[in-house]
PDB file of C-alpha atoms and ligand atoms in Angstrom:
ATOM      1  CA  MET A   1      -0.072   0.116   0.089  1.00 88.00           C
ATOM      2  CA  LEU A   2       1.061   3.481  -1.166  1.00 96.00           C
ATOM      3  CA  SER A   3       1.661   5.982   1.910  1.00 98.00           C
ATOM      4  CA  GLU A   4      -0.853   8.926   1.637  1.00 98.00           C
ATOM      5  CA  LYS A   5       2.039  11.551   0.818  1.00 98.00           C
ATOM      6  CA  LEU A   6       3.624   9.512  -1.792  1.00 98.00           C
ATOM      7  CA  GLU A   7       0.239   8.745  -3.648  1.00 98.00           C
ATOM      8  CA  ALA A   8      -0.289  12.514  -3.949  1.00 98.00           C
ATOM      9  CA  ALA A   9       2.998  12.978  -4.999  1.00 98.00           C
ATOM     10  CA  LEU A  10       2.587  10.454  -7.645  1.00 98.00           C
ATOM     11  CA  ASN A  11      -0.663  11.888  -8.800  1.00 98.00           C
ATOM     12  CA  GLU A  12       0.980  15.419  -9.043  1.00 98.00           C
ATOM     13  CA  GLN A  13       3.791  13.564 -11.278  1.00 98.00           C
ATOM     14  CA  ILE A  14       1.013  12.151 -13.094  1.00 98.00           C
ATOM     15  CA  ASN A  15      -0.149  15.661 -13.664  1.00 98.00           C
ATOM     16  CA  ALA A  16       3.479  16.670 -14.629  1.00 98.00           C
ATOM     17  CA  GLU A  17       3.778  14.367 -17.132  1.00 98.00           C
ATOM     18  CA  PHE A  18       0.510  15.082 -19.042  1.00 98.00           C
ATOM     19  CA  TRP A  19       1.317  18.804 -19.159  1.00 98.00           C
ATOM     20  CA  SER A  20       4.694  17.864 -20.625  1.00 98.00           C
ATOM     21  CA  ALA A  21       2.853  16.054 -23.248  1.00 98.00           C
ATOM     22  CA  TYR A  22       0.499  18.977 -23.835  1.00 98.00           C
ATOM     23  CA  LEU A  23       3.834  21.487 -23.816  1.00 98.00           C
ATOM     24  CA  TYR A  24       5.486  19.224 -26.545  1.00 98.00           C
ATOM     25  CA  LEU A  25       2.255  18.808 -28.591  1.00 98.00           C
ATOM     26  CA  SER A  26       2.184  22.873 -28.445  1.00 98.00           C
ATOM     27  CA  MET A  27       5.661  22.960 -30.014  1.00 99.00           C
ATOM     28  CA  ALA A  28       4.704  20.144 -32.608  1.00 98.00           C
ATOM     29  CA  ASN A  29       1.861  22.322 -33.899  1.00 98.00           C
ATOM     30  CA  ASN A  30       3.985  25.395 -33.772  1.00 98.00           C
ATOM     31  CA  PHE A  31       6.798  23.889 -36.062  1.00 98.00           C
ATOM     32  CA  GLU A  32       4.028  22.323 -38.324  1.00 98.00           C
ATOM     33  CA  ALA A  33       2.788  26.027 -38.993  1.00 98.00           C
ATOM     34  CA  LYS A  34       6.272  27.508 -39.276  1.00 97.00           C
ATOM     35  CA  GLY A  35       7.478  24.739 -42.020  1.00 96.00           C
ATOM     36  CA  ASN A  36       9.726  22.538 -39.973  1.00 98.00           C
ATOM     37  CA  PRO A  37       7.797  19.247 -40.387  1.00 98.00           C
ATOM     38  CA  GLY A  38      10.751  17.368 -38.820  1.00 98.00           C
ATOM     39  CA  VAL A  39      11.249  19.167 -35.829  1.00 98.00           C
ATOM     40  CA  ALA A  40       7.255  18.746 -35.725  1.00 98.00           C
ATOM     41  CA  ASN A  41       7.784  14.764 -36.034  1.00 98.00           C
ATOM     42  CA  TRP A  42      10.302  14.897 -33.344  1.00 98.00           C
ATOM     43  CA  PHE A  43       7.843  16.671 -30.658  1.00 98.00           C
ATOM     44  CA  ARG A  44       5.028  14.625 -31.716  1.00 98.00           C
ATOM     45  CA  ILE A  45       6.937  11.558 -30.593  1.00 98.00           C
ATOM     46  CA  GLN A  46       7.758  13.444 -27.158  1.00 98.00           C
ATOM     47  CA  PHE A  47       4.268  14.141 -26.938  1.00 98.00           C
ATOM     48  CA  ARG A  48       3.602  10.274 -27.041  1.00 98.00           C
ATOM     49  CA  GLU A  49       6.344   9.554 -25.012  1.00 98.00           C
ATOM     50  CA  GLU A  50       5.196  11.823 -22.120  1.00 98.00           C
ATOM     51  CA  GLN A  51       1.816  10.277 -22.040  1.00 98.00           C
ATOM     52  CA  ASP A  52       3.815   6.957 -21.695  1.00 98.00           C
ATOM     53  CA  HIS A  53       5.579   8.445 -18.762  1.00 98.00           C
ATOM     54  CA  ALA A  54       1.564   9.113 -17.111  1.00 98.00           C
ATOM     55  CA  HIS A  55       0.428   5.787 -18.342  1.00 98.00           C
ATOM     56  CA  ILE A  56       3.668   4.283 -16.370  1.00 98.00           C
ATOM     57  CA  PHE A  57       2.905   5.913 -13.288  1.00 98.00           C
ATOM     58  CA  MET A  58      -1.034   5.664 -13.619  1.00 98.00           C
ATOM     59  CA  ASN A  59      -0.087   1.566 -13.596  1.00 98.00           C
ATOM     60  CA  TYR A  60       1.831   1.825 -11.017  1.00 98.00           C
ATOM     61  CA  VAL A  61      -0.520   3.904  -8.516  1.00 98.00           C
ATOM     62  CA  ASN A  62      -3.365   1.043  -9.879  1.00 98.00           C
ATOM     63  CA  GLN A  63      -0.786  -1.786  -8.801  1.00 97.00           C
ATOM     64  CA  ARG A  64      -0.586  -0.483  -5.120  1.00 97.00           C
ATOM     65  CA  GLY A  65      -3.809   0.017  -4.503  1.00 97.00           C
ATOM     66  CA  GLY A  66      -3.753   3.675  -4.789  1.00 98.00           C
ATOM     67  CA  ARG A  67      -5.974   5.868  -6.404  1.00 98.00           C
ATOM     68  CA  VAL A  68      -4.992   7.955  -9.609  1.00 98.00           C
ATOM     69  CA  LEU A  69      -6.899  11.297  -9.292  1.00 98.00           C
ATOM     70  CA  LEU A  70      -6.725  13.206 -12.791  1.00 98.00           C
ATOM     71  CA  LYS A  71      -6.404  17.091 -12.267  1.00 97.00           C
ATOM     72  CA  PRO A  72      -6.984  19.913 -15.096  1.00 98.00           C
ATOM     73  CA  ILE A  73      -3.789  20.657 -17.216  1.00 98.00           C
ATOM     74  CA  ALA A  74      -2.591  23.972 -17.126  1.00 98.00           C
ATOM     75  CA  ALA A  75      -1.965  26.047 -20.267  1.00 98.00           C
ATOM     76  CA  VAL A  76       1.232  26.157 -22.194  1.00 98.00           C
ATOM     77  CA  GLU A  77       2.974  28.428 -24.239  1.00 98.00           C
ATOM     78  CA  THR A  78       2.562  28.311 -27.847  1.00 98.00           C
ATOM     79  CA  GLU A  79       4.722  29.940 -29.500  1.00 98.00           C
ATOM     80  CA  TRP A  80       8.657  29.205 -30.160  1.00 98.00           C
ATOM     81  CA  ALA A  81      10.502  31.616 -32.604  1.00 97.00           C
ATOM     82  CA  THR A  82      13.245  28.787 -33.694  1.00 97.00           C
ATOM     83  CA  PRO A  83      13.837  25.095 -33.114  1.00 98.00           C
ATOM     84  CA  LEU A  84      16.727  26.472 -30.577  1.00 98.00           C
ATOM     85  CA  ASP A  85      14.642  28.386 -28.818  1.00 98.00           C
ATOM     86  CA  ALA A  86      11.984  25.017 -28.253  1.00 98.00           C
ATOM     87  CA  PHE A  87      15.011  22.775 -27.590  1.00 98.00           C
ATOM     88  CA  LYS A  88      16.467  25.308 -25.225  1.00 98.00           C
ATOM     89  CA  ALA A  89      13.130  25.271 -23.584  1.00 98.00           C
ATOM     90  CA  THR A  90      13.056  21.715 -23.594  1.00 98.00           C
ATOM     91  CA  LEU A  91      16.303  21.271 -21.909  1.00 98.00           C
ATOM     92  CA  ALA A  92      14.756  23.681 -18.893  1.00 98.00           C
ATOM     93  CA  HIS A  93      11.472  21.876 -18.412  1.00 98.00           C
ATOM     94  CA  GLU A  94      13.385  18.535 -18.320  1.00 98.00           C
ATOM     95  CA  GLN A  95      15.707  19.515 -15.706  1.00 98.00           C
ATOM     96  CA  VAL A  96      12.619  20.696 -13.921  1.00 98.00           C
ATOM     97  CA  VAL A  97      10.969  17.350 -14.358  1.00 98.00           C
ATOM     98  CA  THR A  98      14.181  15.269 -13.122  1.00 98.00           C
ATOM     99  CA  SER A  99      14.077  17.654  -9.530  1.00 98.00           C
ATOM    100  CA  LEU A 100      10.521  16.088  -9.211  1.00 98.00           C
ATOM    101  CA  ILE A 101      11.717  12.954 -10.061  1.00 98.00           C
ATOM    102  CA  ASN A 102      14.275  13.039  -7.371  1.00 98.00           C
ATOM    103  CA  LYS A 103      12.077  14.445  -4.853  1.00 98.00           C
ATOM    104  CA  ILE A 104       9.954  11.506  -5.119  1.00 98.00           C
ATOM    105  CA  TYR A 105      12.882   9.651  -4.922  1.00 98.00           C
ATOM    106  CA  ALA A 106      13.859  11.089  -1.701  1.00 98.00           C
ATOM    107  CA  MET A 107      10.355  10.501  -0.750  1.00 98.00           C
ATOM    108  CA  ALA A 108      10.257   7.149  -1.232  1.00 98.00           C
ATOM    109  CA  GLU A 109      13.492   6.364   0.514  1.00 98.00           C
ATOM    110  CA  ALA A 110      12.623   8.037   3.670  1.00 98.00           C
ATOM    111  CA  GLU A 111       9.757   5.868   3.680  1.00 98.00           C
ATOM    112  CA  HIS A 112      11.498   2.610   2.931  1.00 98.00           C
ATOM    113  CA  ASP A 113       9.262   2.101  -0.001  1.00 98.00           C
ATOM    114  CA  TYR A 114      11.393   0.231  -2.173  1.00 97.00           C
ATOM    115  CA  ALA A 115       8.939  -0.585  -4.615  1.00 97.00           C
ATOM    116  CA  THR A 116       8.285   3.037  -5.429  1.00 98.00           C
ATOM    117  CA  ARG A 117      12.104   3.425  -5.520  1.00 98.00           C
ATOM    118  CA  GLU A 118      12.645   0.467  -8.137  1.00 97.00           C
ATOM    119  CA  THR A 119       9.669   1.961 -10.690  1.00 97.00           C
ATOM    120  CA  LEU A 120      11.626   5.661 -10.322  1.00 98.00           C
ATOM    121  CA  ASN A 121      14.891   3.932 -11.191  1.00 98.00           C
ATOM    122  CA  TRP A 122      13.816   3.645 -14.699  1.00 98.00           C
ATOM    123  CA  PHE A 123      12.815   7.427 -14.888  1.00 98.00           C
ATOM    124  CA  ILE A 124      15.896   8.336 -13.197  1.00 98.00           C
ATOM    125  CA  SER A 125      17.903   7.407 -16.250  1.00 97.00           C
ATOM    126  CA  GLU A 126      15.074   8.278 -18.832  1.00 97.00           C
ATOM    127  CA  GLN A 127      15.890  11.522 -17.791  1.00 98.00           C
ATOM    128  CA  VAL A 128      19.512  11.383 -18.267  1.00 98.00           C
ATOM    129  CA  GLU A 129      19.076  10.636 -21.711  1.00 97.00           C
ATOM    130  CA  GLU A 130      15.982  13.281 -21.921  1.00 97.00           C
ATOM    131  CA  GLU A 131      18.436  16.326 -21.151  1.00 98.00           C
ATOM    132  CA  GLU A 132      21.533  14.478 -23.084  1.00 98.00           C
ATOM    133  CA  THR A 133      19.535  14.556 -26.039  1.00 98.00           C
ATOM    134  CA  ALA A 134      17.803  17.861 -25.772  1.00 98.00           C
ATOM    135  CA  GLN A 135      21.755  19.411 -25.172  1.00 98.00           C
ATOM    136  CA  GLN A 136      22.743  17.458 -28.012  1.00 98.00           C
ATOM    137  CA  LEU A 137      19.770  19.249 -30.529  1.00 98.00           C
ATOM    138  CA  ILE A 138      20.822  22.455 -29.004  1.00 98.00           C
ATOM    139  CA  ASP A 139      24.606  22.030 -29.830  1.00 98.00           C
ATOM    140  CA  LYS A 140      23.446  21.149 -33.574  1.00 98.00           C
ATOM    141  CA  TYR A 141      20.872  24.055 -34.003  1.00 98.00           C
ATOM    142  CA  THR A 142      23.781  26.241 -32.428  1.00 98.00           C
ATOM    143  CA  MET A 143      26.841  25.229 -34.714  1.00 97.00           C
ATOM    144  CA  ILE A 144      24.528  25.386 -37.889  1.00 97.00           C
ATOM    145  CA  GLY A 145      23.030  29.095 -36.845  1.00 96.00           C
ATOM    146  CA  LYS A 146      21.137  30.490 -39.814  1.00 94.00           C
ATOM    147  CA  ASP A 147      22.594  28.542 -42.390  1.00 96.00           C
ATOM    148  CA  GLY A 148      19.623  26.961 -44.232  1.00 95.00           C
ATOM    149  CA  THR A 149      20.902  24.011 -45.822  1.00 97.00           C
ATOM    150  CA  GLY A 150      21.976  23.098 -42.298  1.00 97.00           C
ATOM    151  CA  ILE A 151      18.482  23.745 -41.099  1.00 96.00           C
ATOM    152  CA  TYR A 152      16.878  21.716 -43.989  1.00 97.00           C
ATOM    153  CA  MET A 153      18.984  18.797 -43.067  1.00 97.00           C
ATOM    154  CA  LEU A 154      19.037  18.692 -39.285  1.00 98.00           C
ATOM    155  CA  ASP A 155      14.937  18.884 -40.026  1.00 98.00           C
ATOM    156  CA  GLN A 156      15.138  15.864 -42.253  1.00 98.00           C
ATOM    157  CA  GLU A 157      17.371  14.225 -39.317  1.00 98.00           C
ATOM    158  CA  LEU A 158      14.066  14.807 -36.789  1.00 98.00           C
ATOM    159  CA  ALA A 159      11.722  13.851 -39.338  1.00 98.00           C
ATOM    160  CA  SER A 160      13.625  10.065 -39.180  1.00 98.00           C
ATOM    161  CA  ARG A 161      12.383   9.886 -35.639  1.00 98.00           C
ATOM    162  CA  THR A 162      10.223   6.790 -34.591  1.00 98.00           C
ATOM    163  CA  TYR A 163       8.039   5.941 -31.877  1.00 97.00           C
ATOM    164  CA  THR A 164       9.094   2.941 -29.557  1.00 96.00           C
ATOM    165  CA  THR A 165       7.021   1.744 -26.883  1.00 96.00           C
ATOM    166  CA  PRO A 166       8.980   2.221 -23.254  1.00 96.00           C
ATOM    167  CA  ALA A 167      10.036  -0.854 -21.666  1.00 94.00           C
ATOM    168  CA  PRO A 168       7.794  -0.648 -18.730  1.00 95.00           C
ATOM    169  CA  LEU A 169       4.723  -0.682 -21.208  1.00 96.00           C
ATOM    170  CA  ALA A 170       6.271  -3.050 -23.747  1.00 92.00           C
ATOM    171  CA  THR A 171       4.242  -6.824 -23.489  1.00 74.00           C
ATOM    172  CA  ALA A 172       5.921  -9.642 -23.270  1.00 52.00           C
TER     173      ALA A 172
HETATM  174 FE1  LIG B   1       8.618  12.259 -18.678  1.00 53.59          FE
HETATM  175 FE2  LIG B   1      10.480  14.432 -20.602  1.00 53.59          FE
HETATM  176  O1  LIG B   1       9.651  13.482 -18.823  1.00 53.59           O
END
């Protein structure tokens, strides 16, 4: 059984994951409108991944006999002038998410709730990856600057990103 405190924190995290999904969907639409279809594709996949993160937490709360309570999703920004701006915002956002995950981890440790800690381990590694990827894209767009050919080539690269089901949701 989850403690009330952990159950509340996990419900907050479910909301944060859905908010992240909404943020990246907003970015996808922004870049679809601006003529960067590869960047839009990249953010649409990010949108799906964030929904997956929420699902992993929802499954876990249900498994532990807790109650998932969905709350309203706050509004997100709608305008990013360039992919570089959006990837900088992505990195800043993922750093916040990392700190939220770390807080729940510390809470689980304090309560000796090893099952929650185990579930969070996947997210700890996932956050390292998310931050690294955002940083790599910031570096690439910074390197390219305003070079049109470079922006086009990188857009093509991001257009090739495909979705894969995360391990905790994959069925055997
Ligand atoms: Fe659900 Fe991008 O962290």
